[in-house]
Amino acid sequence: MVLNVKKEFAVQAEALSLGYEDLGSVFWAVRDVHLEIEKGSSLCIVGESGSGKTTLGNAIAGLLPPYVRVAGKLVIEGVEVIKDSRVIGANKIRGRIVTKIPQNPATSLNPYVRIEQMFYDVLRDVRGIREKRIAREEISKLVSAVGLEEDVLYMYPHELSGGMSQRVTIALALASKPSIIVADEPTSNLDAYLKGHIVRLIRDLSDKFGISLVVITHDISITEVVCKDMVVMFLGEIVERGHVKDIIRAPLHPYSSELIEAVNLESASYKPKKYAGGCVYHARCPHASNECLKPPPLLKLSDGREVKCWRQAR
Ligand SMILES: Nc1ncnc2c1ncn2[C@@H]1O[C@H](COP(=O)(O)OP(=O)(O)OP(=O)(O)O)[C@@H](O)[C@H]1O
Ligand SMILES: [Mg+2]
């Protein structure tokens, strides 16, 4: 399989599968993903708990654990990260080309290190800035870009509020001057008021610095604010892809409808544990027929939307 590496893409995935070994067998948490993200654009990955969002996001960020099993290809900013069923280039992109805004800043910031030192470390290790005066100027710009006062630099993580911690992690993610930021559930620990502020901040800073953005969320309400495009994942597969506005206005896959309308709550409580063949969603789908026991084809529509559903293929 030859993947044509193209300059205009921040992310190119071809037949990408990611699995974890479990008692001798492999549980494929992400299956057969084909994905291209243009440089400077923004993509939301949505889906319920366990659908493989974080596993895919970690692959893009070069953060897969050493025991992970891989298949297919992944190219990040022209760097081959996964090839021939091996992770070969994660070190080249992690924390340099791609940085990650974590889900839970309170537990991801080192509790024994002052915030200022965290910035000095990133600037020295990633960008080679050793002169304190130059680093200090850079830190002031980063802190002000995320709307924080400089006092925060002298604090330890436990002294910060939830909103302040998340702003610090955003500024730390920017400190490396990345080409791509992966934000994994960046608002899940925030109240509704702060949620809006933080997603707008991530969107505005990515636009300002021309950074490609991947936002992982199970909260469909933030997708329209932060991203242009969206993929919907269910049990490790991408079942629909398109512009956020198009999917929210007229979802093509029944699982996208379920997420958007939050209807069908009784059947939503049923979660298949493993892929049993056919359409990933058929065990839960209100429209399932015998046809759905076979894997649906990936339908590519003229407006760039993609969906895997027999109802659309008919
Ligand atoms: N390190 C790991 N070892 C073994 N299995 C894992 C590991 N990480 C994730 N999994 C499994 O892979 C599947 C996908 O998990 P993942 O964390 O990627 O989903 P998610 O969509 O991010 O879920 P959530 O919304 O709960 O964060 C789950 O079934 C999970 O149990
Ligand atoms: Mg997750």
Tab-separated table of N, CA and C in Angstrom, residues 1-2 14 45 66 71 85 92 113-114 121 133 157 159 167 181 199 237 239 248 256 289 313:
chain	number	residue	atom	x	y	z
A	1	MET	N	0.843	-1.195	0.000
A	1	MET	CA	0.000	0.000	0.000
A	1	MET	C	0.890	1.262	0.000
A	2	VAL	N	0.725	2.115	-0.990
A	2	VAL	CA	1.564	3.313	-1.071
A	2	VAL	C	0.696	4.532	-0.801
A	14	GLU	N	-4.385	6.197	6.349
A	14	GLU	CA	-4.924	5.275	5.338
A	14	GLU	C	-5.048	3.897	5.969
A	45	ILE	N	-13.621	15.296	16.475
A	45	ILE	CA	-13.894	13.851	16.500
A	45	ILE	C	-14.925	13.644	17.598
A	66	PRO	N	3.774	1.919	24.142
A	66	PRO	CA	4.645	1.014	23.370
A	66	PRO	C	4.002	-0.329	23.042
A	71	ALA	N	-1.847	-0.986	12.346
A	71	ALA	CA	-1.886	-1.433	10.954
A	71	ALA	C	-2.238	-0.214	10.105
A	85	SER	N	2.802	-1.575	9.637
A	85	SER	CA	2.418	-2.121	10.949
A	85	SER	C	3.433	-1.811	12.051
A	92	LYS	N	9.536	12.093	16.358
A	92	LYS	CA	9.825	13.298	15.568
A	92	LYS	C	8.700	14.337	15.690
A	113	VAL	N	6.096	21.542	40.432
A	113	VAL	CA	6.853	22.498	39.613
A	113	VAL	C	6.017	23.765	39.421
A	114	ARG	N	6.677	24.929	39.624
A	114	ARG	CA	5.970	26.198	39.381
A	114	ARG	C	5.671	26.335	37.890
A	121	ASP	N	11.082	25.058	30.618
A	121	ASP	CA	11.493	23.713	30.180
A	121	ASP	C	11.110	23.473	28.717
A	133	ARG	N	16.312	35.962	29.401
A	133	ARG	CA	15.569	37.181	29.040
A	133	ARG	C	14.636	36.917	27.846
A	157	PRO	N	0.397	24.136	40.415
A	157	PRO	CA	-0.886	23.740	39.819
A	157	PRO	C	-2.069	23.714	40.793
A	159	GLU	N	-2.829	25.622	43.047
A	159	GLU	CA	-3.316	26.964	43.400
A	159	GLU	C	-4.195	27.568	42.299
A	167	ARG	N	-6.269	27.203	30.806
A	167	ARG	CA	-5.568	28.251	30.032
A	167	ARG	C	-4.060	28.016	30.055
A	181	ILE	N	-2.538	21.062	16.961
A	181	ILE	CA	-2.883	20.858	18.376
A	181	ILE	C	-4.016	19.843	18.438
A	199	VAL	N	-13.425	27.097	24.526
A	199	VAL	CA	-13.439	26.619	23.125
A	199	VAL	C	-13.205	27.763	22.142
A	237	GLU	N	-14.925	2.851	14.484
A	237	GLU	CA	-15.001	3.201	13.053
A	237	GLU	C	-15.523	4.617	12.857
A	239	VAL	N	-18.088	6.545	11.085
A	239	VAL	CA	-19.325	6.198	10.363
A	239	VAL	C	-19.825	7.350	9.507
A	248	ILE	N	-24.915	18.452	11.384
A	248	ILE	CA	-25.881	18.828	12.417
A	248	ILE	C	-27.253	19.145	11.799
A	256	SER	N	-25.272	9.374	14.040
A	256	SER	CA	-25.102	10.840	14.124
A	256	SER	C	-26.421	11.468	14.589
A	289	SER	N	-31.548	-3.744	9.239
A	289	SER	CA	-32.172	-4.831	8.478
A	289	SER	C	-31.107	-5.906	8.277
A	313	ALA	N	-26.751	3.840	0.961
A	313	ALA	CA	-26.146	3.210	-0.223
A	313	ALA	C	-27.203	2.687	-1.176
